[in-house]
Every structure is written in C-alpha cells, then in structure tokens.
Amino acid sequence: MEKTAVGSLSQLTVGVGAGDMATADMVLNIGPQHPATHGVLRIALTLDGERIVRAQPIIGYMHRGAEKLFEARDYRQILVLANRHDWLSAFSNELGVAMAVERMLGLEVPARAIWARTLLAELNRVLNHLMFLGAYPLEMGAITPIFYAFTEREVLQAVMEEISGGRVHYMFNRIGGLKEDLPAGWLDRVDDAIAAVRRRLPDFDRLIRGNEIFQARTRGVGVLAAETVLAYGASGPVARASGVDFDLRRDEPYLAYAELDVPVVTRSDGDCYARFEVLLDQVAASLGLAGTCAQRLRDLPPGPINVRLPKIVKAPEGETYTWTENPLGINGYYLVSRGERTPWRLKLRTASFSNIQVLGELLPGCLVPDMVAILGSMFFVVGDIDK
Amino acid sequence: MNQLISTSPLSLPSRAPVAATEATVSTFGHDPWWLILGKVVAVFVFLVLITLFLIWAERRIVARMQQRLGPNRTGPFGLGQGLADGIKLALKEEIIPAMADKPVYFIAPIVATIPAFLAFAVIPVGGVVSIFGHVTALQVTDLPVAVLFILACSSFGVYGIVLGGWASGSTYPLLGALRSAAQVISYEVSLALALVPIFLYAGSLSTSEIVAAQNRFWFVFLVPSFVIYMVSAVGETNRAPFDLPEAEGELVGGFHTEYSSLKFALFFLAEYINMTTVSAVATTLFLGGWHAPFLLSRVPVLNSGWFGLVWFTLKLLTVLFGFIWLRGTLPRLRYDQFMRLGWKLLIPASLVWLLLVAAMRTLVVEDVNLRRNLVPVGIVFVVLLLLVSFWPSSKKPDRDGEGEDGHPEIAVGNRAFPVPVLPGEQTDPTLAPREVTRA
C-alpha cells in the first residue's frame, strides 16, 4: 500500500493471493516512464476494467525552471534557454523571445531577416509536424510510418543544419535578425528539399490516412468540443481540429505573414482523426508557404540580415506581450523589464501546457487503448509542459 | 453426374487414394526408440533454428519495409543476430518483482513454452522415407485426433501468459493477461470452426491423412475457412495487429512487462514457436502439407520422401512472411474492436460457411442433382450476402458499445466498496475509497 501524492487518489497496489475479494478501482499510473507519454508526463488513471473513470495529468517531472533562469541571463543568452522547452520547434521558440526584445528596444529588423525567419519558422513547423505524424501511428502499433517521417525530416534537417550547424537547437536567431546571412545556393537546396518532401507526402496518405484500422481507432475517439477548447485555452492544430478557426499567422500577423496568404487548415469533428488530418494537411500548407518565402528572398535586394547592437543590450523599462503561432499552438512571452541587462520577469505561455489540461475532460469514459490514441493526438512535448 | 464429380473440386472423393509415400495413422507406432528420439531432437532443433532465423528475418524484412538495413553485422548477412541476442538475453540479470507469486511466476514461462513445442509433434514435415532401413514417416507421431491435439496445445500455452501476467503482481501485466484470456476464448472458437470444413472433406482429424487427402487439391480452395483461420491464427499468437496482450504503446510490455532474462526469453521463444506452429498447421491443413506445389506434384520424385521437407519448409516460410508483413504494415486494433471482429464477424461467418460446406457435402454424398438444387440456394445466398453488406446499420461505426451497457460511473461513498448511492447520500467525486490494507 502506498499513498500517492495525488491528493485524494488512493492507490491500491494490485497484489495476488491476498484472499481479500474487496473490489476497488484500480489506479494505473501511465508514466512517468511509459512509451505513450514520450517523455515524463504522468497520468493517474482510475480504471474500472479497462474503462477510465478518472484521469489526472501530473506534470512537473521535467521542470527545469526556465522562467527563473531567464531572470539571471542577459537577453542574448535567453535565446539559448528559450529554444529548449519545446525541442521540436526550437527555431519558433527563439523567435518569440527575439521579437519581444526587439519590440521593447524599438528595433527595426531588416527585410531579409524577416523573410528568412518566416521561411525557417515554416520549415521548423514541417519538421515538428512530421515528427508527430510518424510518432502517432507508432503509438497505435504501426511501426513503419515513423521511418518514412524521419526520412523526410532528414532532408529538411540537412538544409537547417547547413545554415545553423544544429539539427535540433538551431540558435540561428539573434536580437535584431539572424546570426549570419544565408549561404550562396542555399535557397536552391531549400527548394529541392521542399520538392522532395512534397513529392513523398502522398505516401503518408496511403500508409496511414486511409487505413481502416487507424480510422477505427481514431474516428469519434476523444472528441474535443470547441467550447472546451476555448475554456481551457487550447490552441494550435488541436484547437483547429475542433473547428476553432484561429491562427495568429493570419489573425494577428507577425514576421512576413501579413504579406502571405496563410491557409488555415481546420476540421470540425474534433476527434483524434481530425487532429491528425490537420497536422498532415498543415505540412503541405507550410511547405507551400516556405516555397513562397524562398522565392521572395531571392527577389529581395541584397542587404543586412541583422542589426549591429552594443555589447550590452538593455531593454528599456516597460512590459510587452508577444505571441507567435508555434507548431504546437500559441506560444507567448510576457516580458517585464526594469531597464536592466536581464528581464525582471519573462513569463512563458506554452501551447502544450494548455493543451494537455483538456485530458482530464477527454479521458474519462474512454478505454485504455483510447487513452493512447488521445494522448498521441494532443501533440505535446513534455518540456513544453513543464518548462 | 460423373462429369460433374470429376471437374468440381467440391465433389472430391472423401478419401483420396493413398499413394505409397503417403502416411496414415497406422504408419505410426512401429518406430524403434532411437528413431523416435532422433525425430524428437530433430523437431526441437528445427524449431529453435527456425526461431533464430525468424528473429533475423523479421528484423531484416521489417527494416526493408522501413527503408532501413536491419542487423547485418553478426555473421553473414547478420544471420547470427538471433543467436547473439538469445545469449545476451540469457545472461542478463534476473529481476523478480517483490509482489510476485514466486512459484506461479517461475512456472508460467515453462507452461507457455512446452505446449508450443509439443504441438509440432503431429505436424507431417515430409512423406514416408527410409532411415537406416526403417520405413517411417517424417513426423514424430500421429493421432486419430491430431488436430484436436494441436488446438489443445495452443490453448494450453495461453495459461502461461495468463498466469505470468497474474503472478507478476503488477498492473500492466494483469491487464495484458486479462486481454489474453479473453482473446483466446474468443479466437479459439473461430479457429476451430474454420477447420471443421477440412475435416468434412478429409474425413479425418489425423494430420497425415489430411495431407494425404490433399494430393490432388489443396484445401485452400475452401477460401473462407483459410481466411478465417489465418485471421484467428494471428489473434491466437498475439501478433500484430492483434498483439493486444503485449501492446507496447499501452501496456508497456503487457503480460511480460515484469519478466527479464531467461524467463522473458522463454516467452519470446514461445511466441515465435507458436507462430511457426500455426503456420505449419496452415501449411498442413490448407496448403497441401509437404506436397509439391502445382504441376511439380506430377513428378513422383519431387512429391515424395525427403523432398517433402523442402516444400514444407518453403510453404511454412511463405506463411510466416505473411505474419511479418502484417507487423510491418498495420496499426493495432482496439481491444473491443478486436473482440467484435471475433464474435460478430468471424464466428457467425464460419458457422454459415460450415453450414454451406456441410450441405454441399451431403448433396454430393447423397448424389442429388447438383445443378438443379444449387442454383436456388446460390441465389438466396447471394441475396442474403447483399442484404448483409448493404444493411444500413453495418456501415455506421458502432462506438465501443457504450449504448449497450451504458456503464454508469459507480458512485463511491466513503467506504471501501463501490456501492450504489443510497437515498439522500451525498456523492462527492473527491471522496475516494478508503484504503484497503492488504497484508
């Protein structure tokens, strides 16, 4: 018998040979170490047979105190920390901090940097989505698609690696622009990579989207109502699959999105299948955006890609809130400065944290296998939850 | 009438004329002890070797399907990988959970493994040959009810899984074991039903005689039986897409989560041997056993004695490839969907099919004018089939039967037992059952 830290949840360890036939709901701990939680998320499930009576997500196993660390690092160093909470969208994470600081400083970022940032953010989105498109079927027992996803990721990672030297944590953003100008011929290689991924994208349709077992596992499972999405502040593909037509790239454009025609992929069913489809179609849409950005970059006259700043960057006293449409949803930074080298407070609003809250609503009444289908379709990164 | 009998495969004579190389039940029971021992050892070695080969083949084939290389370092083409992994596994540290019921925990892997080996004793891997002057069949033994023996062995093996999951004293294995028990109860029925048409045609339950009865037509022409058998066999062996008792994404390892070292290796071995056995049964009952395929069977040399071993192995590996192919392709079914497939589709389908086959056999045996009688029956059957497939309700996906049982959440008061709410009693969801102390 062990009393867990979960408030009123008492845990009955299943033993044998005790002779006591008392029936009690079984508490099954999914995680912190479990293949379906890709990371260290823990969900305490109260089960009746295989049916979930209650579900409580328990977070914090990967809390790294990022927000507190922000207060002890200068603005350039913060980028390194900020790109790590969601390790699948590192570039987009850097972007939020850079934009917040630039706004506080009143910096004008050069056009080349803006377009290059948009291009890289979209490539990063594709990389992120491909990861989930591969991992989700894997959790449902289809072991093959993930390797196809990784083949595509490899192509895109090669171009990202070429400019930044990093494959996951690019650290290519700087306050005021990008680290370096784009190498000669790089845009052609981006075009080739986009074309290659686009060409093989129909493989996913054939491998997974049309599979009857996959549809049986996901259609009508974990239906998330639009009201729930709004009540819990869920965002990104998860919200758009429930018919919440909200995308910051279109509704409050930043970077160069105002000049682009951003297709917002939505579905109305709100089930796991809809979430998967949104992700899959979003890949095609983002590849299109990236292609347009590459074309615009070619047409731009030569110019600087960043702004030269003094050695010590001090944001003036004040506060600002920047939000970006990260691959997983809305990512927000509330920056309060007292005119020091470091922020007084930098509050991080992450998509996964809000998205994962709806699990408590979604899971009760489902079966354990549904739990895996729902968990996979919430597209979360544990670092993004725990920060 | 005579012309009809000779052209239609459905009107096969109930007992084909037995050639000199074919074995019957009476062929067995005359071997000297050293020959029996030799056969037993040979079967054991064959199974272990094929398991090692399968592990390698599965990894290589699945790797190929996934644009990877797979193991290619240990020995030629990486063939030694299975052996290397086996040795490594056996030398691993053994961890026994504190809550485990030790005797059962120890016995379970053995219970799972032994029947897996036993079932192969009645599989004919070749025809009658002469070994050191002894004329004998390439089969350890045969029984008049050999197929029942195989079915018994495969159901017995599941005890290992259920006991192992239960004795681990842990939640995930317990769920895996429960799933396994339900799965076997459901799929054993359709598995056995799928085989009954074979018995009707072969007129025997002895494996060697069933093979002998296929010297002209393989029983694979009983297509529905074959399909139902193969689907049930995948369910019976816990292989993807029906690998629910060990569903990795959900139950971590299922029934073998708490097993390590050699005991885990035994479960692993049992799974692969079970897979081999069901494939061997498919080969024996549906694919003509050790008979040469197609026109090659007209050549007497190719269709007898030791050559049978080659054909048998080739057919066995083909069926096994199907298992690997499935694993590389399909996602896992949900537990209740899988049960519904078994009870609502496979079992009724095999019953209807059995009825049809039995009716056909009766008509042939009773020598009724087939053409006149069958046409109306066929029309009725086709109409029924159309009705079933276009019935509106069968198109709507029925969500996990929630409407059927409703499954209301049991309100738990401040008591140790979940009981219905008493009148006037306040239900508070935050109130959990009191701790039940277990010694």
mmCIF file of N, CA and C in Angstrom, chain B residues 317-417:
data_model
loop_
_atom_site.group_PDB
_atom_site.id
_atom_site.type_symbol
_atom_site.label_atom_id
_atom_site.label_comp_id
_atom_site.label_asym_id
_atom_site.label_seq_id
_atom_site.Cartn_x
_atom_site.Cartn_y
_atom_site.Cartn_z
ATOM 1 N N LEU B 317 7.657 -20.972 -44.588
ATOM 2 C CA LEU B 317 8.290 -19.651 -44.576
ATOM 3 C C LEU B 317 7.419 -18.626 -45.294
ATOM 4 N N THR B 318 6.705 -19.070 -46.316
ATOM 5 C CA THR B 318 5.811 -18.136 -47.015
ATOM 6 C C THR B 318 4.720 -17.630 -46.077
ATOM 7 N N VAL B 319 4.129 -18.566 -45.328
ATOM 8 C CA VAL B 319 3.076 -18.153 -44.404
ATOM 9 C C VAL B 319 3.662 -17.237 -43.332
ATOM 10 N N LEU B 320 4.861 -17.593 -42.848
ATOM 11 C CA LEU B 320 5.493 -16.772 -41.813
ATOM 12 C C LEU B 320 5.786 -15.375 -42.326
ATOM 13 N N PHE B 321 6.143 -15.292 -43.606
ATOM 14 C CA PHE B 321 6.395 -13.973 -44.184
ATOM 15 C C PHE B 321 5.138 -13.102 -44.072
ATOM 16 N N GLY B 322 3.982 -13.749 -44.240
ATOM 17 C CA GLY B 322 2.725 -13.013 -44.103
ATOM 18 C C GLY B 322 2.607 -12.380 -42.728
ATOM 19 N N PHE B 323 3.008 -13.120 -41.693
ATOM 20 C CA PHE B 323 2.948 -12.582 -40.325
ATOM 21 C C PHE B 323 3.833 -11.349 -40.199
ATOM 22 N N ILE B 324 5.034 -11.444 -40.772
ATOM 23 C CA ILE B 324 5.980 -10.326 -40.660
ATOM 24 C C ILE B 324 5.470 -9.124 -41.444
ATOM 25 N N TRP B 325 4.917 -9.420 -42.580
ATOM 26 C CA TRP B 325 4.369 -8.359 -43.448
ATOM 27 C C TRP B 325 3.274 -7.591 -42.703
ATOM 28 N N LEU B 326 2.391 -8.344 -42.055
ATOM 29 C CA LEU B 326 1.328 -7.713 -41.281
ATOM 30 C C LEU B 326 1.912 -6.775 -40.239
ATOM 31 N N ARG B 327 2.948 -7.260 -39.558
ATOM 32 C CA ARG B 327 3.513 -6.467 -38.473
ATOM 33 C C ARG B 327 4.086 -5.167 -38.995
ATOM 34 N N GLY B 328 4.689 -5.231 -40.182
ATOM 35 C CA GLY B 328 5.288 -4.019 -40.725
ATOM 36 C C GLY B 328 4.262 -3.050 -41.278
ATOM 37 N N THR B 329 3.021 -3.494 -41.431
ATOM 38 C CA THR B 329 2.055 -2.683 -42.160
ATOM 39 C C THR B 329 0.976 -2.067 -41.292
ATOM 40 N N LEU B 330 0.426 -2.839 -40.374
ATOM 41 C CA LEU B 330 -0.841 -2.427 -39.777
ATOM 42 C C LEU B 330 -0.700 -1.864 -38.370
ATOM 43 N N PRO B 331 -1.542 -0.883 -38.041
ATOM 44 C CA PRO B 331 -1.645 -0.475 -36.643
ATOM 45 C C PRO B 331 -2.456 -1.496 -35.843
ATOM 46 N N ARG B 332 -2.450 -1.315 -34.537
ATOM 47 C CA ARG B 332 -3.098 -2.276 -33.646
ATOM 48 C C ARG B 332 -4.576 -1.960 -33.509
ATOM 49 N N LEU B 333 -5.388 -2.995 -33.424
ATOM 50 C CA LEU B 333 -6.807 -2.764 -33.186
ATOM 51 C C LEU B 333 -7.048 -2.450 -31.727
ATOM 52 N N ARG B 334 -8.160 -1.790 -31.486
ATOM 53 C CA ARG B 334 -8.514 -1.598 -30.094
ATOM 54 C C ARG B 334 -9.137 -2.882 -29.597
ATOM 55 N N TYR B 335 -9.018 -3.093 -28.304
ATOM 56 C CA TYR B 335 -9.434 -4.336 -27.672
ATOM 57 C C TYR B 335 -10.879 -4.714 -28.010
ATOM 58 N N ASP B 336 -11.813 -3.756 -27.849
ATOM 59 C CA ASP B 336 -13.216 -4.111 -28.050
ATOM 60 C C ASP B 336 -13.525 -4.302 -29.531
ATOM 61 N N GLN B 337 -12.792 -3.561 -30.400
ATOM 62 C CA GLN B 337 -12.987 -3.765 -31.837
ATOM 63 C C GLN B 337 -12.552 -5.163 -32.238
ATOM 64 N N PHE B 338 -11.480 -5.598 -31.606
ATOM 65 C CA PHE B 338 -10.947 -6.918 -31.887
ATOM 66 C C PHE B 338 -11.920 -8.010 -31.446
ATOM 67 N N MET B 339 -12.502 -7.801 -30.282
ATOM 68 C CA MET B 339 -13.490 -8.759 -29.777
ATOM 69 C C MET B 339 -14.707 -8.777 -30.691
ATOM 70 N N ARG B 340 -15.107 -7.596 -31.150
ATOM 71 C CA ARG B 340 -16.274 -7.535 -32.015
ATOM 72 C C ARG B 340 -15.996 -8.265 -33.326
ATOM 73 N N LEU B 341 -14.792 -8.087 -33.844
ATOM 74 C CA LEU B 341 -14.414 -8.790 -35.072
ATOM 75 C C LEU B 341 -14.558 -10.294 -34.878
ATOM 76 N N GLY B 342 -14.103 -10.770 -33.723
ATOM 77 C CA GLY B 342 -14.166 -12.205 -33.470
ATOM 78 C C GLY B 342 -15.584 -12.709 -33.318
ATOM 79 N N TRP B 343 -16.341 -12.080 -32.422
ATOM 80 C CA TRP B 343 -17.647 -12.627 -32.069
ATOM 81 C C TRP B 343 -18.712 -12.292 -33.095
ATOM 82 N N LYS B 344 -18.640 -11.078 -33.644
ATOM 83 C CA LYS B 344 -19.736 -10.662 -34.520
ATOM 84 C C LYS B 344 -19.463 -10.955 -35.981
ATOM 85 N N LEU B 345 -18.222 -11.198 -36.328
ATOM 86 C CA LEU B 345 -17.946 -11.429 -37.743
ATOM 87 C C LEU B 345 -17.405 -12.836 -37.981
ATOM 88 N N LEU B 346 -16.292 -13.150 -37.345
ATOM 89 C CA LEU B 346 -15.610 -14.398 -37.690
ATOM 90 C C LEU B 346 -16.427 -15.621 -37.296
ATOM 91 N N ILE B 347 -16.966 -15.632 -36.083
ATOM 92 C CA ILE B 347 -17.690 -16.825 -35.633
ATOM 93 C C ILE B 347 -18.978 -17.030 -36.432
ATOM 94 N N PRO B 348 -19.828 -15.990 -36.601
ATOM 95 C CA PRO B 348 -21.008 -16.210 -37.448
ATOM 96 C C PRO B 348 -20.627 -16.605 -38.876
ATOM 97 N N ALA B 349 -19.601 -15.948 -39.420
ATOM 98 C CA ALA B 349 -19.199 -16.262 -40.786
ATOM 99 C C ALA B 349 -18.759 -17.712 -40.903
ATOM 100 N N SER B 350 -17.980 -18.178 -39.923
ATOM 101 C CA SER B 350 -17.510 -19.555 -40.037
ATOM 102 C C SER B 350 -18.663 -20.542 -39.834
ATOM 103 N N LEU B 351 -19.650 -20.171 -39.008
ATOM 104 C CA LEU B 351 -20.809 -21.059 -38.822
ATOM 105 C C LEU B 351 -21.607 -21.170 -40.122
ATOM 106 N N VAL B 352 -21.839 -20.034 -40.764
ATOM 107 C CA VAL B 352 -22.593 -20.050 -42.019
ATOM 108 C C VAL B 352 -21.840 -20.849 -43.070
ATOM 109 N N TRP B 353 -20.560 -20.599 -43.141
ATOM 110 C CA TRP B 353 -19.724 -21.303 -44.113
ATOM 111 C C TRP B 353 -19.722 -22.799 -43.836
ATOM 112 N N LEU B 354 -19.654 -23.145 -42.581
ATOM 113 C CA LEU B 354 -19.663 -24.556 -42.204
ATOM 114 C C LEU B 354 -20.967 -25.216 -42.654
ATOM 115 N N LEU B 355 -22.052 -24.481 -42.435
ATOM 116 C CA LEU B 355 -23.363 -24.988 -42.843
ATOM 117 C C LEU B 355 -23.382 -25.239 -44.353
ATOM 118 N N LEU B 356 -22.841 -24.280 -45.082
ATOM 119 C CA LEU B 356 -22.808 -24.397 -46.539
ATOM 120 C C LEU B 356 -22.002 -25.619 -46.970
ATOM 121 N N VAL B 357 -20.827 -25.738 -46.402
ATOM 122 C CA VAL B 357 -19.951 -26.849 -46.783
ATOM 123 C C VAL B 357 -20.615 -28.170 -46.440
ATOM 124 N N ALA B 358 -21.206 -28.229 -45.251
ATOM 125 C CA ALA B 358 -21.862 -29.471 -44.839
ATOM 126 C C ALA B 358 -22.996 -29.805 -45.798
ATOM 127 N N ALA B 359 -23.754 -28.765 -46.207
ATOM 128 C CA ALA B 359 -24.855 -29.011 -47.137
ATOM 129 C C ALA B 359 -24.328 -29.535 -48.456
ATOM 130 N N MET B 360 -23.254 -28.933 -48.923
ATOM 131 C CA MET B 360 -22.667 -29.374 -50.188
ATOM 132 C C MET B 360 -22.203 -30.821 -50.099
ATOM 133 N N ARG B 361 -21.538 -31.115 -49.000
ATOM 134 C CA ARG B 361 -21.035 -32.485 -48.839
ATOM 135 C C ARG B 361 -22.190 -33.472 -48.845
ATOM 136 N N THR B 362 -23.255 -33.105 -48.137
ATOM 137 C CA THR B 362 -24.400 -34.009 -48.068
ATOM 138 C C THR B 362 -24.973 -34.226 -49.467
ATOM 139 N N LEU B 363 -25.090 -33.105 -50.206
ATOM 140 C CA LEU B 363 -25.644 -33.215 -51.552
ATOM 141 C C LEU B 363 -24.783 -34.131 -52.406
ATOM 142 N N VAL B 364 -23.484 -33.994 -52.306
ATOM 143 C CA VAL B 364 -22.595 -34.825 -53.117
ATOM 144 C C VAL B 364 -22.701 -36.283 -52.701
ATOM 145 N N VAL B 365 -22.654 -36.490 -51.397
ATOM 146 C CA VAL B 365 -22.676 -37.871 -50.904
ATOM 147 C C VAL B 365 -24.013 -38.535 -51.226
ATOM 148 N N GLU B 366 -25.110 -37.757 -51.087
ATOM 149 C CA GLU B 366 -26.438 -38.312 -51.356
ATOM 150 C C GLU B 366 -26.729 -38.374 -52.853
ATOM 151 N N ASP B 367 -25.809 -37.816 -53.658
ATOM 152 C CA ASP B 367 -25.926 -37.896 -55.099
ATOM 153 C C ASP B 367 -27.178 -37.182 -55.620
ATOM 154 N N VAL B 368 -27.413 -35.977 -55.128
ATOM 155 C CA VAL B 368 -28.553 -35.190 -55.590
ATOM 156 C C VAL B 368 -28.127 -34.449 -56.859
ATOM 157 N N ASN B 369 -29.089 -34.174 -57.702
ATOM 158 C CA ASN B 369 -28.751 -33.399 -58.887
ATOM 159 C C ASN B 369 -28.316 -32.004 -58.463
ATOM 160 N N LEU B 370 -27.032 -31.778 -58.573
ATOM 161 C CA LEU B 370 -26.474 -30.545 -58.005
ATOM 162 C C LEU B 370 -26.983 -29.305 -58.703
ATOM 163 N N ARG B 371 -26.957 -29.361 -60.024
ATOM 164 C CA ARG B 371 -27.209 -28.129 -60.756
ATOM 165 C C ARG B 371 -28.601 -27.587 -60.446
ATOM 166 N N ARG B 372 -29.589 -28.495 -60.408
ATOM 167 C CA ARG B 372 -30.946 -28.023 -60.215
ATOM 168 C C ARG B 372 -31.140 -27.500 -58.788
ATOM 169 N N ASN B 373 -30.510 -28.159 -57.840
ATOM 170 C CA ASN B 373 -30.740 -27.785 -56.444
ATOM 171 C C ASN B 373 -29.900 -26.598 -55.989
ATOM 172 N N LEU B 374 -28.766 -26.483 -56.606
ATOM 173 C CA LEU B 374 -27.845 -25.471 -56.074
ATOM 174 C C LEU B 374 -28.162 -24.063 -56.536
ATOM 175 N N VAL B 375 -28.734 -23.955 -57.742
ATOM 176 C CA VAL B 375 -28.956 -22.609 -58.280
ATOM 177 C C VAL B 375 -29.862 -21.786 -57.364
ATOM 178 N N PRO B 376 -31.021 -22.323 -56.925
ATOM 179 C CA PRO B 376 -31.843 -21.521 -55.998
ATOM 180 C C PRO B 376 -31.105 -21.202 -54.704
ATOM 181 N N VAL B 377 -30.391 -22.181 -54.205
ATOM 182 C CA VAL B 377 -29.639 -21.955 -52.958
ATOM 183 C C VAL B 377 -28.632 -20.833 -53.149
ATOM 184 N N GLY B 378 -27.961 -20.865 -54.291
ATOM 185 C CA GLY B 378 -26.955 -19.845 -54.588
ATOM 186 C C GLY B 378 -27.579 -18.473 -54.647
ATOM 187 N N ILE B 379 -28.769 -18.400 -55.304
ATOM 188 C CA ILE B 379 -29.426 -17.095 -55.424
ATOM 189 C C ILE B 379 -29.779 -16.552 -54.046
ATOM 190 N N VAL B 380 -30.365 -17.423 -53.228
ATOM 191 C CA VAL B 380 -30.728 -16.996 -51.872
ATOM 192 C C VAL B 380 -29.493 -16.504 -51.123
ATOM 193 N N PHE B 381 -28.394 -17.230 -51.269
ATOM 194 C CA PHE B 381 -27.163 -16.873 -50.562
ATOM 195 C C PHE B 381 -26.652 -15.507 -51.013
ATOM 196 N N VAL B 382 -26.662 -15.291 -52.322
ATOM 197 C CA VAL B 382 -26.168 -14.020 -52.845
ATOM 198 C C VAL B 382 -27.045 -12.865 -52.356
ATOM 199 N N VAL B 383 -28.369 -13.095 -52.366
ATOM 200 C CA VAL B 383 -29.278 -12.053 -51.888
ATOM 201 C C VAL B 383 -28.997 -11.740 -50.426
ATOM 202 N N LEU B 384 -28.821 -12.797 -49.644
ATOM 203 C CA LEU B 384 -28.523 -12.610 -48.219
ATOM 204 C C LEU B 384 -27.236 -11.811 -48.039
ATOM 205 N N LEU B 385 -26.231 -12.180 -48.826
ATOM 206 C CA LEU B 385 -24.928 -11.529 -48.734
ATOM 207 C C LEU B 385 -25.058 -10.038 -49.042
ATOM 208 N N LEU B 386 -25.810 -9.731 -50.096
ATOM 209 C CA LEU B 386 -26.014 -8.336 -50.473
ATOM 210 C C LEU B 386 -26.730 -7.581 -49.367
ATOM 211 N N LEU B 387 -27.772 -8.263 -48.817
ATOM 212 C CA LEU B 387 -28.525 -7.628 -47.730
ATOM 213 C C LEU B 387 -27.607 -7.281 -46.576
ATOM 214 N N VAL B 388 -26.773 -8.233 -46.207
ATOM 215 C CA VAL B 388 -25.901 -8.020 -45.055
ATOM 216 C C VAL B 388 -24.911 -6.897 -45.328
ATOM 217 N N SER B 389 -24.354 -6.903 -46.544
ATOM 218 C CA SER B 389 -23.307 -5.915 -46.790
ATOM 219 C C SER B 389 -23.875 -4.509 -46.978
ATOM 220 N N PHE B 390 -25.141 -4.394 -47.425
ATOM 221 C CA PHE B 390 -25.690 -3.063 -47.617
ATOM 222 C C PHE B 390 -26.665 -2.674 -46.517
ATOM 223 N N TRP B 391 -26.745 -3.489 -45.473
ATOM 224 C CA TRP B 391 -27.617 -3.141 -44.361
ATOM 225 C C TRP B 391 -27.140 -1.834 -43.743
ATOM 226 N N PRO B 392 -28.045 -0.870 -43.569
ATOM 227 C CA PRO B 392 -27.576 0.460 -43.139
ATOM 228 C C PRO B 392 -26.795 0.452 -41.829
ATOM 229 N N SER B 393 -27.199 -0.365 -40.883
ATOM 230 C CA SER B 393 -26.572 -0.282 -39.561
ATOM 231 C C SER B 393 -25.131 -0.759 -39.599
ATOM 232 N N SER B 394 -24.808 -1.631 -40.561
ATOM 233 C CA SER B 394 -23.450 -2.175 -40.560
ATOM 234 C C SER B 394 -22.446 -1.133 -41.041
ATOM 235 N N LYS B 395 -22.932 -0.043 -41.602
ATOM 236 C CA LYS B 395 -21.996 0.967 -42.094
ATOM 237 C C LYS B 395 -21.618 1.969 -41.018
ATOM 238 N N LYS B 396 -22.541 2.158 -40.092
ATOM 239 C CA LYS B 396 -22.258 3.130 -39.045
ATOM 240 C C LYS B 396 -21.278 2.527 -38.051
ATOM 241 N N PRO B 397 -20.180 3.186 -37.795
ATOM 242 C CA PRO B 397 -19.263 2.630 -36.803
ATOM 243 C C PRO B 397 -19.886 2.678 -35.409
ATOM 244 N N ASP B 398 -19.984 1.526 -34.817
ATOM 245 C CA ASP B 398 -20.617 1.431 -33.514
ATOM 246 C C ASP B 398 -19.565 1.679 -32.450
ATOM 247 N N ARG B 399 -19.751 2.793 -31.745
ATOM 248 C CA ARG B 399 -18.703 3.177 -30.803
ATOM 249 C C ARG B 399 -18.702 2.318 -29.543
ATOM 250 N N ASP B 400 -17.719 1.497 -29.414
ATOM 251 C CA ASP B 400 -17.376 0.653 -28.261
ATOM 252 C C ASP B 400 -18.561 0.251 -27.369
ATOM 253 N N GLY B 401 -19.728 0.138 -27.966
ATOM 254 C CA GLY B 401 -20.867 -0.448 -27.262
ATOM 255 C C GLY B 401 -21.288 0.311 -26.021
ATOM 256 N N GLU B 402 -21.044 1.593 -26.006
ATOM 257 C CA GLU B 402 -21.410 2.329 -24.816
ATOM 258 C C GLU B 402 -22.930 2.349 -24.615
ATOM 259 N N GLY B 403 -23.647 2.349 -25.778
ATOM 260 C CA GLY B 403 -25.099 2.386 -25.681
ATOM 261 C C GLY B 403 -25.655 1.113 -25.069
ATOM 262 N N GLU B 404 -24.904 0.022 -25.216
ATOM 263 C CA GLU B 404 -25.442 -1.260 -24.788
ATOM 264 C C GLU B 404 -25.415 -1.426 -23.267
ATOM 265 N N ASP B 405 -24.259 -1.110 -22.735
ATOM 266 C CA ASP B 405 -24.207 -1.340 -21.289
ATOM 267 C C ASP B 405 -24.284 -0.027 -20.494
ATOM 268 N N GLY B 406 -24.187 1.101 -21.232
ATOM 269 C CA GLY B 406 -24.332 2.379 -20.539
ATOM 270 C C GLY B 406 -23.165 2.684 -19.636
ATOM 271 N N HIS B 407 -22.797 1.734 -18.867
ATOM 272 C CA HIS B 407 -21.654 1.823 -17.962
ATOM 273 C C HIS B 407 -21.646 3.086 -17.123
ATOM 274 N N PRO B 408 -22.595 3.220 -16.245
ATOM 275 C CA PRO B 408 -22.580 4.414 -15.403
ATOM 276 C C PRO B 408 -21.406 4.370 -14.424
ATOM 277 N N GLU B 409 -20.913 5.517 -14.166
ATOM 278 C CA GLU B 409 -19.808 5.597 -13.215
ATOM 279 C C GLU B 409 -20.347 5.256 -11.822
ATOM 280 N N ILE B 410 -19.686 4.341 -11.167
ATOM 281 C CA ILE B 410 -20.193 3.933 -9.864
ATOM 282 C C ILE B 410 -19.827 4.991 -8.839
ATOM 283 N N ALA B 411 -20.839 5.492 -8.189
ATOM 284 C CA ALA B 411 -20.573 6.499 -7.171
ATOM 285 C C ALA B 411 -19.949 5.825 -5.958
ATOM 286 N N VAL B 412 -18.863 6.361 -5.516
ATOM 287 C CA VAL B 412 -18.174 5.747 -4.391
ATOM 288 C C VAL B 412 -18.337 6.647 -3.176
ATOM 289 N N GLY B 413 -18.934 6.115 -2.167
ATOM 290 C CA GLY B 413 -19.066 6.866 -0.926
ATOM 291 C C GLY B 413 -17.801 6.724 -0.122
ATOM 292 N N ASN B 414 -17.870 7.081 1.111
ATOM 293 C CA ASN B 414 -16.682 6.992 1.941
ATOM 294 C C ASN B 414 -16.545 5.574 2.496
ATOM 295 N N ARG B 415 -16.533 4.602 1.627
ATOM 296 C CA ARG B 415 -16.489 3.200 2.042
ATOM 297 C C ARG B 415 -15.431 2.463 1.240
ATOM 298 N N ALA B 416 -15.157 1.292 1.665
ATOM 299 C CA ALA B 416 -14.138 0.506 0.984
ATOM 300 C C ALA B 416 -14.672 -0.104 -0.291
ATOM 301 N N PHE B 417 -16.009 -0.255 -0.384
ATOM 302 C CA PHE B 417 -16.571 -0.926 -1.541
ATOM 303 C C PHE B 417 -17.394 0.039 -2.364
#
